[in-house]
Short mmCIF file of N, CA and C in Angstrom, two decimals:
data_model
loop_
_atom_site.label_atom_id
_atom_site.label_comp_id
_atom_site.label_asym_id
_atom_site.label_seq_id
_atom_site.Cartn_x
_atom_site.Cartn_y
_atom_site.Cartn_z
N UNK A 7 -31.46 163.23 -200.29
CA UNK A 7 -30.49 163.55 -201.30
C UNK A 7 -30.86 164.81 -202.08
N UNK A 8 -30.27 165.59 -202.34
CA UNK A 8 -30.03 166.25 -203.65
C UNK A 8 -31.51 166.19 -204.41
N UNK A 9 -32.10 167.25 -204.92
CA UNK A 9 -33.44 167.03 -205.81
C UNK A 9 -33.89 166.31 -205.84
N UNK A 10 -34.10 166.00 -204.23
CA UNK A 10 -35.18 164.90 -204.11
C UNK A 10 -36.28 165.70 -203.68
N UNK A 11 -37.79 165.40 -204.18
CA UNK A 11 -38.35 165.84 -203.66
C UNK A 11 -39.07 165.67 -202.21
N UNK A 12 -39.16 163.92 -202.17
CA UNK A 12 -39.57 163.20 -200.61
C UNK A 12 -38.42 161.71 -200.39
N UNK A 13 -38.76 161.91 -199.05
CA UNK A 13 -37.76 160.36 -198.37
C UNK A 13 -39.24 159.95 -197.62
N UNK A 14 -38.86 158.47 -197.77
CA UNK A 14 -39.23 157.67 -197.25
C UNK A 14 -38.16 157.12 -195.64
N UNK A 15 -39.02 156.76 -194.95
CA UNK A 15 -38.71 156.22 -193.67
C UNK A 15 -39.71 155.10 -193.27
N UNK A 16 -38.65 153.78 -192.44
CA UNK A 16 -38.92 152.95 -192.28
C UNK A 16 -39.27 152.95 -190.28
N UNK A 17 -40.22 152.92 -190.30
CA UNK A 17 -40.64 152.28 -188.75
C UNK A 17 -40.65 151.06 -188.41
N UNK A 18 -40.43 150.57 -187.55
CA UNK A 18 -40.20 149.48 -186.82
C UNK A 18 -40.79 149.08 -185.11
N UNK A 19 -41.85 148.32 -185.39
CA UNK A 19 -42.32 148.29 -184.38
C UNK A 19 -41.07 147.20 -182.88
N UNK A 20 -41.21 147.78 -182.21
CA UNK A 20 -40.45 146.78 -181.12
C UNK A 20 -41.18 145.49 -180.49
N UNK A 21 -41.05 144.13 -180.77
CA UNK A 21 -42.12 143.21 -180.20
C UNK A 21 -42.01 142.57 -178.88
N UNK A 22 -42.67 142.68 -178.10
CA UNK A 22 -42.83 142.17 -176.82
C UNK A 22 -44.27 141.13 -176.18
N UNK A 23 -43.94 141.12 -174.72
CA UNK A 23 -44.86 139.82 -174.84
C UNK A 23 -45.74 140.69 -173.91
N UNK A 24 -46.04 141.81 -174.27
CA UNK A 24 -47.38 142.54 -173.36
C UNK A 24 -48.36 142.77 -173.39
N UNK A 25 -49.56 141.97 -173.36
CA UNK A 25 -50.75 142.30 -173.40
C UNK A 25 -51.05 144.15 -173.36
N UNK A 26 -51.60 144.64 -174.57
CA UNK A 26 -51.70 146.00 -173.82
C UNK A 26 -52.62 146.49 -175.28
N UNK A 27 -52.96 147.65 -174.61
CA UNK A 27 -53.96 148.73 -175.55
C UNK A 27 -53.09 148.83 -177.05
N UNK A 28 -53.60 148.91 -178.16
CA UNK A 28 -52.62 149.62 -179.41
C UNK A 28 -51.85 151.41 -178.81
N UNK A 29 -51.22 151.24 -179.72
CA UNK A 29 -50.75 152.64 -179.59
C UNK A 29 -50.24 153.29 -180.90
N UNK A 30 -49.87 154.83 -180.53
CA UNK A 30 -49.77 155.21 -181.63
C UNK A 30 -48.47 156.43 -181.80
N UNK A 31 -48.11 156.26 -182.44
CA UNK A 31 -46.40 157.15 -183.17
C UNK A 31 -46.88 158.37 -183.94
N UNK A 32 -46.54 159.47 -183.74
CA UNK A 32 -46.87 160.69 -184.12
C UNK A 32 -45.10 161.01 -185.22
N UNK A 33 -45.27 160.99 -186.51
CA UNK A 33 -43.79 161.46 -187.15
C UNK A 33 -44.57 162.89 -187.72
N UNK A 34 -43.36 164.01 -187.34
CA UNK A 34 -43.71 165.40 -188.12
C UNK A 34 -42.13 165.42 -188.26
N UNK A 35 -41.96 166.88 -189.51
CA UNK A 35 -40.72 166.88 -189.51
C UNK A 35 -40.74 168.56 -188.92
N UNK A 36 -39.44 167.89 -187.95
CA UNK A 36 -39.12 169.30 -187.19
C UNK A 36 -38.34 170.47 -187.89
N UNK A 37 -37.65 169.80 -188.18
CA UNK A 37 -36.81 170.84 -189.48
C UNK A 37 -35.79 170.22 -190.70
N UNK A 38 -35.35 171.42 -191.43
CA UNK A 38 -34.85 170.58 -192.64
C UNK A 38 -33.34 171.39 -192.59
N UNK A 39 -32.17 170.91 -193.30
CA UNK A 39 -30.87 171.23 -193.03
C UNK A 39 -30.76 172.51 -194.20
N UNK A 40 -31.68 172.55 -195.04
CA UNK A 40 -31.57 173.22 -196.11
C UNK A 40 -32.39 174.96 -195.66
N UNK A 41 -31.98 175.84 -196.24
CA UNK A 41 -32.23 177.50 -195.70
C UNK A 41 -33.35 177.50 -196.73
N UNK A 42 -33.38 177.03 -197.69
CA UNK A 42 -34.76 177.30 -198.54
C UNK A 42 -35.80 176.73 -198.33
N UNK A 43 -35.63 175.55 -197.51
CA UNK A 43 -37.05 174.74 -196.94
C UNK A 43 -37.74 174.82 -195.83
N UNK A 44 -38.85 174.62 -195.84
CA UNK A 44 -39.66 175.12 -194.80
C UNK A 44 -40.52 173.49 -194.63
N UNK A 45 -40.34 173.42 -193.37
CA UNK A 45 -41.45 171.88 -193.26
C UNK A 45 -42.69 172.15 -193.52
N UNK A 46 -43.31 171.15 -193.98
CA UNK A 46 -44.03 171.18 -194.52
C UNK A 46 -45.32 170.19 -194.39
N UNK A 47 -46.69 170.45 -194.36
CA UNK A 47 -47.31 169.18 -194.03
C UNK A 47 -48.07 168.48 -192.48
N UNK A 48 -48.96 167.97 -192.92
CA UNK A 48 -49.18 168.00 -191.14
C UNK A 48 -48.34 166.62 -190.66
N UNK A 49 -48.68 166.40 -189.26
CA UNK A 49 -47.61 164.90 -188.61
C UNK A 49 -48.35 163.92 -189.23
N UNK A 50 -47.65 162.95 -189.29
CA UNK A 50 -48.15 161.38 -189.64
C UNK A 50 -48.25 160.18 -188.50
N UNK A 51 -49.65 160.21 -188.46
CA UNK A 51 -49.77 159.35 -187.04
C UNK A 51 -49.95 158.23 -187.82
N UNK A 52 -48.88 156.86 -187.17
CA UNK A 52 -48.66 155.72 -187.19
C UNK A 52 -49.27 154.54 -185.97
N UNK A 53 -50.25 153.42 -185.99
CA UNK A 53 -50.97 152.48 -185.34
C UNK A 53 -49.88 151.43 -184.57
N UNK A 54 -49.80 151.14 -183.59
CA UNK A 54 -49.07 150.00 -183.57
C UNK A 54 -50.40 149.01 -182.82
N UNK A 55 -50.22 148.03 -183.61
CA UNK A 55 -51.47 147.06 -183.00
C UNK A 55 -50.83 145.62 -182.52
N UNK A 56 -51.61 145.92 -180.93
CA UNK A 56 -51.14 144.82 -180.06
C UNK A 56 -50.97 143.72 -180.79
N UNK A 57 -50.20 142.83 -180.56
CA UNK A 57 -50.06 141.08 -181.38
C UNK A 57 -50.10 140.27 -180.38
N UNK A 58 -50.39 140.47 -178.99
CA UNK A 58 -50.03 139.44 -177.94
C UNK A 58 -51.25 139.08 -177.30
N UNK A 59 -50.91 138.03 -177.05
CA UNK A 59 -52.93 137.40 -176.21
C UNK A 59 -53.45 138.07 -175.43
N UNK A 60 -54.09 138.57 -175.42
CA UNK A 60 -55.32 138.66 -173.96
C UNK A 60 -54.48 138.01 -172.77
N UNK A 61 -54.27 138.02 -171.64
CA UNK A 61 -54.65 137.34 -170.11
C UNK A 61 -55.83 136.55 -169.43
N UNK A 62 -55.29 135.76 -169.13
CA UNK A 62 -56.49 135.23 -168.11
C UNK A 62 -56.24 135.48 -166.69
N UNK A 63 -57.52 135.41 -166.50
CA UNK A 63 -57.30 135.47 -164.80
C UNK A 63 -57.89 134.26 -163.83
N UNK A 64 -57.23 133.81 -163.00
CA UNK A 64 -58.18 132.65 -162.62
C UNK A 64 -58.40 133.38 -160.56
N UNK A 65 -58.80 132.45 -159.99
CA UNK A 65 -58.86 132.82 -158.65
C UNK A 65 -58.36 131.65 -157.63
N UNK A 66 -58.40 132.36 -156.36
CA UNK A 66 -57.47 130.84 -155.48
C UNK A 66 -57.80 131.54 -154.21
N UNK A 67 -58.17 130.96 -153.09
CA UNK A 67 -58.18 131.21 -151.65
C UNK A 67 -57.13 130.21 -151.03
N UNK A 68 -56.70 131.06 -149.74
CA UNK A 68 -55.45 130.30 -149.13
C UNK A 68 -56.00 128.96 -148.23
N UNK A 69 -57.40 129.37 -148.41
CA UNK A 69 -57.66 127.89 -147.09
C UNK A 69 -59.26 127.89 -147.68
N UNK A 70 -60.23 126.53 -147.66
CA UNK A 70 -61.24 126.18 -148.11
C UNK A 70 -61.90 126.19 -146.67
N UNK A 71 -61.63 126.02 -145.83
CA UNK A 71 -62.41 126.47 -144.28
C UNK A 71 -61.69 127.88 -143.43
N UNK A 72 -62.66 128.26 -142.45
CA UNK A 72 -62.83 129.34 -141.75
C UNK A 72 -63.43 128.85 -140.34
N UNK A 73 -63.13 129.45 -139.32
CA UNK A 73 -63.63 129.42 -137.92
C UNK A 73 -64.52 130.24 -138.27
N UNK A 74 -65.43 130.05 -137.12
CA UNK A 74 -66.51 131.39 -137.01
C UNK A 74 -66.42 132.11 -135.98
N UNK A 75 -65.00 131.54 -135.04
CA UNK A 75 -64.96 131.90 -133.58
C UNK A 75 -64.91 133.39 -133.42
N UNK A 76 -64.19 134.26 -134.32
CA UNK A 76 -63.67 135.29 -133.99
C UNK A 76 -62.15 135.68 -133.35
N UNK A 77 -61.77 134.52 -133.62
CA UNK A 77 -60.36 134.49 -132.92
C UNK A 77 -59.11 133.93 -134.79
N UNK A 78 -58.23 133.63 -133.84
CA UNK A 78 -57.27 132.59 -135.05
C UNK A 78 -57.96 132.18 -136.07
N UNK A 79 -57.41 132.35 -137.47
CA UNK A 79 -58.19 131.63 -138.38
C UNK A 79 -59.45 132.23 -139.02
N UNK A 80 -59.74 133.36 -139.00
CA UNK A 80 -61.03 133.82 -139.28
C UNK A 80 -61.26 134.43 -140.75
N UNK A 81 -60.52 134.20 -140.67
CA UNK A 81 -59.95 135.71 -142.38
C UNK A 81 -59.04 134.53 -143.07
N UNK A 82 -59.35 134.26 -144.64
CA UNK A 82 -58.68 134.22 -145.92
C UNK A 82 -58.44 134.86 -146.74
N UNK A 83 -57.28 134.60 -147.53
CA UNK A 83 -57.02 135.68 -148.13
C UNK A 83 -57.29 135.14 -150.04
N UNK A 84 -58.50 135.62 -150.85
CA UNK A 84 -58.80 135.58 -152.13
C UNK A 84 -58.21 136.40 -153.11
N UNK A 85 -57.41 135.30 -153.79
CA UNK A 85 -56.34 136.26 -155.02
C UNK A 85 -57.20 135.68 -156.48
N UNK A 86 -56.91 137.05 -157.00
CA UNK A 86 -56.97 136.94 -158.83
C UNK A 86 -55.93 137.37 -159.37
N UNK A 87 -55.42 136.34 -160.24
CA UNK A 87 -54.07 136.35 -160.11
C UNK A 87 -54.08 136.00 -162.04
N UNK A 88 -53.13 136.99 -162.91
CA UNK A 88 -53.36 136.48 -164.21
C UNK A 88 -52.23 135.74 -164.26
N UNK A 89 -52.36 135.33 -165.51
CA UNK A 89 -51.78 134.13 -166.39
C UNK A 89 -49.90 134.70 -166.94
N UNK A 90 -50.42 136.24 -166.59
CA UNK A 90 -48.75 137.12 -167.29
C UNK A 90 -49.22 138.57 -166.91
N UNK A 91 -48.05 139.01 -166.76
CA UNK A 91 -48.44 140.39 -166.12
C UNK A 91 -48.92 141.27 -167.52
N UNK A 92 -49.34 142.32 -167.50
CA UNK A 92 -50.52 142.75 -168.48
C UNK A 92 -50.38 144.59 -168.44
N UNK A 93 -50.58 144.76 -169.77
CA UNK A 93 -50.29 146.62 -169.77
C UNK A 93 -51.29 147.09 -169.64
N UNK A 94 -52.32 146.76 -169.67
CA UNK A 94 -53.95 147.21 -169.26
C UNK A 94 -54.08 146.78 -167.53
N UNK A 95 -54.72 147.86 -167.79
CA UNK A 95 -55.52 147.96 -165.95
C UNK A 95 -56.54 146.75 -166.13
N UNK A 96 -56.73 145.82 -165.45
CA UNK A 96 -57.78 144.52 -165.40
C UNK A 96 -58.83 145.04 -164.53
N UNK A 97 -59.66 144.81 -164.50
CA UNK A 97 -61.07 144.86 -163.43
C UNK A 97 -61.61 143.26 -163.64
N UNK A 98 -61.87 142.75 -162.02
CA UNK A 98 -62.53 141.51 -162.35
C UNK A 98 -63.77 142.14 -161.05
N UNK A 99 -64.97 141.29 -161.12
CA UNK A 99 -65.96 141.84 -160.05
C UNK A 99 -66.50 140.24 -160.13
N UNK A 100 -66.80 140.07 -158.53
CA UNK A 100 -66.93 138.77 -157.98
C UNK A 100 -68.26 138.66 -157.38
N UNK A 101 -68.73 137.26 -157.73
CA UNK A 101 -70.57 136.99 -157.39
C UNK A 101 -70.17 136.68 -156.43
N UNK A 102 -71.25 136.93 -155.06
CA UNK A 102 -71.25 136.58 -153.75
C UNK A 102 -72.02 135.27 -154.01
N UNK A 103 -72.14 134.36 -153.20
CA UNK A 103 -73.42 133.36 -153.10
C UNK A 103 -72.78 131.99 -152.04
N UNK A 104 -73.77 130.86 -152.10
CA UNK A 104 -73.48 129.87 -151.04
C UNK A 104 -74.62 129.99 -150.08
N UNK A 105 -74.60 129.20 -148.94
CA UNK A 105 -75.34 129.37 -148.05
C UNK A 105 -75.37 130.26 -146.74
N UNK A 106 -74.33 130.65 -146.56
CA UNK A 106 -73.88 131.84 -146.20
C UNK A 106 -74.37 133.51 -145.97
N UNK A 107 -74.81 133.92 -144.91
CA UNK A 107 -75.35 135.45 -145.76
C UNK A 107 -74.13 136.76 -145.33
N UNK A 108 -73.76 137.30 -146.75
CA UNK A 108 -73.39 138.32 -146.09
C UNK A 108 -73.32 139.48 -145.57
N UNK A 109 -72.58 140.15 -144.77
CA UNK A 109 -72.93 141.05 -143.85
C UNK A 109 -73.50 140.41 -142.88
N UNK A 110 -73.87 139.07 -142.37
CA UNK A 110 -74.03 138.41 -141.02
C UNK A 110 -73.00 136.84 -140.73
N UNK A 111 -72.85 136.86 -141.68
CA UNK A 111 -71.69 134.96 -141.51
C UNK A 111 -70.67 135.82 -142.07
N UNK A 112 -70.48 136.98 -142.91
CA UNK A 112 -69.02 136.78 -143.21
C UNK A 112 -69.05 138.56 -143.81
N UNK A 113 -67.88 138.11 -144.18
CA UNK A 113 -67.57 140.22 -144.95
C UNK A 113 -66.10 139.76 -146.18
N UNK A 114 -66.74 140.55 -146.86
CA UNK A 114 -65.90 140.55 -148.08
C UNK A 114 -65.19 141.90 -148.15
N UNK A 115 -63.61 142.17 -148.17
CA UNK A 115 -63.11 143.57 -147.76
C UNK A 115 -63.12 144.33 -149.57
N UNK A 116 -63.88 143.44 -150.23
CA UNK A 116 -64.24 144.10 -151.82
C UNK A 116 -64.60 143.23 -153.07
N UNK A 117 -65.69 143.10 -153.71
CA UNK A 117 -65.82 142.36 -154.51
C UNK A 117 -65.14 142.89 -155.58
N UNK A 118 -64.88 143.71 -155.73
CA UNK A 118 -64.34 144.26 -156.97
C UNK A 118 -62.76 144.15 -156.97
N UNK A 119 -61.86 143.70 -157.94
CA UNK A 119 -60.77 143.70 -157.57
C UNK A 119 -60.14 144.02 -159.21
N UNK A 120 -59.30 145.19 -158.53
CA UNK A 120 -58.74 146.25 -159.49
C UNK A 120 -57.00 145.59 -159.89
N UNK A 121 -56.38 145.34 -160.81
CA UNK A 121 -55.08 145.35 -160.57
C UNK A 121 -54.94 145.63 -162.04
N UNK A 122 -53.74 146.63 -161.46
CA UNK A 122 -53.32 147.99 -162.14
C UNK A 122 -52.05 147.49 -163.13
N UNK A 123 -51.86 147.66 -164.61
CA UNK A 123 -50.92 147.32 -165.39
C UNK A 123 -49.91 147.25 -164.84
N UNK A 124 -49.19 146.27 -164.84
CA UNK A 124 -47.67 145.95 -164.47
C UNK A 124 -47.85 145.09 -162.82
N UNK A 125 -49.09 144.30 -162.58
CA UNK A 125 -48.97 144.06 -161.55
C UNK A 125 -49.85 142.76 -162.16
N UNK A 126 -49.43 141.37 -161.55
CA UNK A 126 -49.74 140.10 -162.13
C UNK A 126 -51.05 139.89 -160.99
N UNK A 127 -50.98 139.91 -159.63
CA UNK A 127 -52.26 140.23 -158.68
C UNK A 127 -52.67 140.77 -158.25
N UNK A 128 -53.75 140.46 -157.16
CA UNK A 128 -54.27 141.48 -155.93
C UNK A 128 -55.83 140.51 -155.02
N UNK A 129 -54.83 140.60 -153.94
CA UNK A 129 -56.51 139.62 -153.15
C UNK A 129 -56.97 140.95 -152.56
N UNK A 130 -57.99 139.89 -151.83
CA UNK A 130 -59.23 140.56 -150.66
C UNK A 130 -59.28 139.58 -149.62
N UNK A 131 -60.08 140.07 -148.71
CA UNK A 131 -60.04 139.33 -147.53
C UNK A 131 -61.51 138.63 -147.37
N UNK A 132 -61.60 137.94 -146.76
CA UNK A 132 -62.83 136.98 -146.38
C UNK A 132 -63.24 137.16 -144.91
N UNK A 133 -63.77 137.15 -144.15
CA UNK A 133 -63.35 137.26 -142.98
C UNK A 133 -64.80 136.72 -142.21
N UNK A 134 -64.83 136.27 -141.48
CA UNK A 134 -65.68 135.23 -141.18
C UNK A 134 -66.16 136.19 -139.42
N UNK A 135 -67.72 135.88 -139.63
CA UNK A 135 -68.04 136.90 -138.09
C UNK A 135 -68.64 135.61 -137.13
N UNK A 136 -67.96 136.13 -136.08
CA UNK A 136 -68.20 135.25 -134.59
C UNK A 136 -69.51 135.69 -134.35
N UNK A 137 -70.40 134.67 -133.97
CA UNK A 137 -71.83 134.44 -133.46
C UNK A 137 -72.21 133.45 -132.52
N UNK A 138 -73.14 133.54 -131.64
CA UNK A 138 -73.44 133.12 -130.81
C UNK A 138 -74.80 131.48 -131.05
N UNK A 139 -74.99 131.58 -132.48
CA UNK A 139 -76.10 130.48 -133.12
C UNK A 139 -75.71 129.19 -132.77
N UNK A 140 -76.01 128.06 -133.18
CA UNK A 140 -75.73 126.63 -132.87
C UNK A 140 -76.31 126.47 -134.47
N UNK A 141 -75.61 126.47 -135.17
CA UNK A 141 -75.72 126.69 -137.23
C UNK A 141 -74.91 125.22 -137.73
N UNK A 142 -75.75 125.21 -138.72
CA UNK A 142 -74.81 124.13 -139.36
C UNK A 142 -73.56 124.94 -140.28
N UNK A 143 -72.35 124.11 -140.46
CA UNK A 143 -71.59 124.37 -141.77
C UNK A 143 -72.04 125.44 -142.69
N UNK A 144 -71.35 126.78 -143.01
CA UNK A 144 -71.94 127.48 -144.38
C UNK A 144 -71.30 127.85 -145.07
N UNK A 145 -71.23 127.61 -146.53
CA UNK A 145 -70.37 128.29 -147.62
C UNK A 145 -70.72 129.27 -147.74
N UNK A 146 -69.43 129.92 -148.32
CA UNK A 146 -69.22 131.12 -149.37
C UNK A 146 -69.09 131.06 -150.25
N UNK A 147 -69.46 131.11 -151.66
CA UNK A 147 -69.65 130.90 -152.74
C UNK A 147 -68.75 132.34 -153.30
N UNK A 148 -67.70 132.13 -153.98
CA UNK A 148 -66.94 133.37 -154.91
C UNK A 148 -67.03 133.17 -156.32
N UNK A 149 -67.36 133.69 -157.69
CA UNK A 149 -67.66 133.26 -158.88
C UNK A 149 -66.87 134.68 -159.00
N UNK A 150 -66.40 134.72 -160.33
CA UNK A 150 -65.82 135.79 -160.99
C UNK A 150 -67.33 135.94 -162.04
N UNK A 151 -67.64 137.41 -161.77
CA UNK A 151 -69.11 137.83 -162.89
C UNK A 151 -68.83 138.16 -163.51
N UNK A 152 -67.91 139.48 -163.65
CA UNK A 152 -67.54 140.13 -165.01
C UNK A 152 -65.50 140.74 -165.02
N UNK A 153 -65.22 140.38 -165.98
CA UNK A 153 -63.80 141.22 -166.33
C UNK A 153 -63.75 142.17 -167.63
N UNK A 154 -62.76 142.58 -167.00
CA UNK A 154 -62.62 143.93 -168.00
C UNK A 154 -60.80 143.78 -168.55
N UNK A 155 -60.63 143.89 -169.67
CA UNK A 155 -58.98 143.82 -170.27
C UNK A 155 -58.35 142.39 -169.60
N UNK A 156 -59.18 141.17 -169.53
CA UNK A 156 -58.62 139.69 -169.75
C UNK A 156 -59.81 138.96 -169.62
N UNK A 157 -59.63 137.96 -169.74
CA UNK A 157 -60.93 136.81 -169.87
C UNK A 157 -60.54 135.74 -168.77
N UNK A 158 -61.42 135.05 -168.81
CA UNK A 158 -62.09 134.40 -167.99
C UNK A 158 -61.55 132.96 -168.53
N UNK A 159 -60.69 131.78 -168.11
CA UNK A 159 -61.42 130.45 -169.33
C UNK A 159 -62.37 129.67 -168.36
N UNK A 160 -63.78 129.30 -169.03
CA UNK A 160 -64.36 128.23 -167.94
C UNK A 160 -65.12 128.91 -166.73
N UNK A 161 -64.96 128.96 -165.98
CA UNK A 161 -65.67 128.88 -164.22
C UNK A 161 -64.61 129.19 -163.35
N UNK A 162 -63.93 130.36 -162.88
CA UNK A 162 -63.36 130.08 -161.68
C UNK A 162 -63.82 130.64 -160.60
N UNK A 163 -64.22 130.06 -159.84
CA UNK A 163 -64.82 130.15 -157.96
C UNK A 163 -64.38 129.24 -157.18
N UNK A 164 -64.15 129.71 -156.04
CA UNK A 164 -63.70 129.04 -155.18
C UNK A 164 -64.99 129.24 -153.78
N UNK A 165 -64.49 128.41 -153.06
CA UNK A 165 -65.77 128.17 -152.09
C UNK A 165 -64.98 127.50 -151.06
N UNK A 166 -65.49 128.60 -149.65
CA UNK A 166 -64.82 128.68 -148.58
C UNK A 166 -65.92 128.11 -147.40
N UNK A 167 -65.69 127.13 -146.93
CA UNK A 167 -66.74 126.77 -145.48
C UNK A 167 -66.60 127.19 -144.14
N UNK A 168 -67.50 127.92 -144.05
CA UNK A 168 -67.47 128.40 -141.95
C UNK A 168 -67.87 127.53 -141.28
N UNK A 169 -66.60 126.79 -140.73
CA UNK A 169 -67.10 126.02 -140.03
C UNK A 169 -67.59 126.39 -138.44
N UNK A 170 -69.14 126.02 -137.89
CA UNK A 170 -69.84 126.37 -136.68
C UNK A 170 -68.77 125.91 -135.33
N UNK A 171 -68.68 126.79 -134.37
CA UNK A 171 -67.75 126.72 -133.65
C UNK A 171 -68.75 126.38 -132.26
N UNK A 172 -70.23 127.11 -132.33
CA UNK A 172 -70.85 126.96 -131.07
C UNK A 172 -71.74 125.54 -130.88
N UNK A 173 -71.76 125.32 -129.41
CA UNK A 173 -71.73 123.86 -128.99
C UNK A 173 -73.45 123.55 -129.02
N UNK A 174 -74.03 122.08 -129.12
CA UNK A 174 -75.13 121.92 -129.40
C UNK A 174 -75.71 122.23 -128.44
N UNK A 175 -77.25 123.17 -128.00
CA UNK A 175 -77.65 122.77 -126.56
C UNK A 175 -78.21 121.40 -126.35
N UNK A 176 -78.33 121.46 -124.93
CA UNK A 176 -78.65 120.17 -124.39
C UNK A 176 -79.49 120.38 -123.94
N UNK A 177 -80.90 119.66 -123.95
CA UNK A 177 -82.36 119.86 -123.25
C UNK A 177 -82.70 118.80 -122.61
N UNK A 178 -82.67 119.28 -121.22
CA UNK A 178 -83.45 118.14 -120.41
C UNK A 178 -84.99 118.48 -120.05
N UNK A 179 -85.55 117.54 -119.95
CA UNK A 179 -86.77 117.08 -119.76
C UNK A 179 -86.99 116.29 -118.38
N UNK A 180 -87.51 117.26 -117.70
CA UNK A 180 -88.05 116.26 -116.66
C UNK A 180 -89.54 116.54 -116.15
N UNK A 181 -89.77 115.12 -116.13
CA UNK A 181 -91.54 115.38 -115.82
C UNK A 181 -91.53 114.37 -114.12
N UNK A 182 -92.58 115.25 -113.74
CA UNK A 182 -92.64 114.65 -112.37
C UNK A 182 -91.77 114.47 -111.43
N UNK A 183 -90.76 115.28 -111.47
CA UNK A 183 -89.71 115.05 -110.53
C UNK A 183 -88.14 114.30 -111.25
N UNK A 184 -88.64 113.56 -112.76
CA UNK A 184 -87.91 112.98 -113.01
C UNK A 184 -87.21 113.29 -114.16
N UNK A 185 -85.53 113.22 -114.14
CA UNK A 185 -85.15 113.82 -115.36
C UNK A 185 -84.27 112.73 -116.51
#
């Protein structure tokens, strides 16, 4: 108005259900309608601070056994999957363990599993290696170790068994002619 010297303005944040970083509103004034005024002042940076929960992430494999044949069946597929899709990039990174060793019973196509804001998952593969041993049963042990932009609730791992595909030998014994 008229000999005013300042206005006030009202911001308004927009609320949604997105997990995400704060952010921030830059107000400057670009110009004024009046020939005698000159803007004036530096911009006014405004906070908007997230209000919405964190995410969780939990984990899930499509099958709790594996062949070891090398054929059908060899490969599962391990998802981390959150609770709501999320404006932050997530990082979760996964403990190997079980009885299992890997790089010789099995291959993991990444412990690390990245999923990128606006995306609720993302698996990896399991994949189980054909051998020639006579082995008992061996797990894979998956634990989630560390996340980054959601939490964890509790323990989630899942645990996958290779089951031994090769046949027992058979030893005969014969002494004296006799078997």
């Amino acid at each position: 108005p008229a000999g005013t010297q300042s206005v006030s303005i009202t911001l308004v944040a927009a609320s949604d259900l997105l997990d995400e970083h704060n952010e921030t509103v830059e107000v400057s004034i670009a110009s004024v309608n009046d020939n005698k005024a000159t803007p004036a002042g530096s911009p006014v940076t405004v906070t908007l601070s997230d209000n919405d929960p964190d995410t969780n992430v939990t984990l899930s494999v499509t099958s709790t056994t594996l062949n070891e044949d090398g054929a059908t069946g060899t490969s599962v597929v391990v998802t981390a999957t959150l609770n709501t899709v999320s404006g932050k990039n997530v990082a979760v990174t996964l403990k190997k363990g079980g009885t299992a060793i890997d790089g010789e019973d099995y291959s993991l196509s990444n412990a690390f599993i990245s999923i990128s804001a606006g995306t609720q998952s993302v698996s990896v593969t399991l994949t189980a290696n054909a051998d020639a041993i006579t082995e008992p049963d061996e797990t894979v042990v998956l634990d989630i170790d560390l996340v980054t932009n959601t939490q964890e609730i509790g323990t989630e791992r899942v645990t996958v068994t290779l089951l031994n595909n090769d046949p027992i030998p058979t030893v005969t014994l014969t002494i004296g002619g006799v078997t």
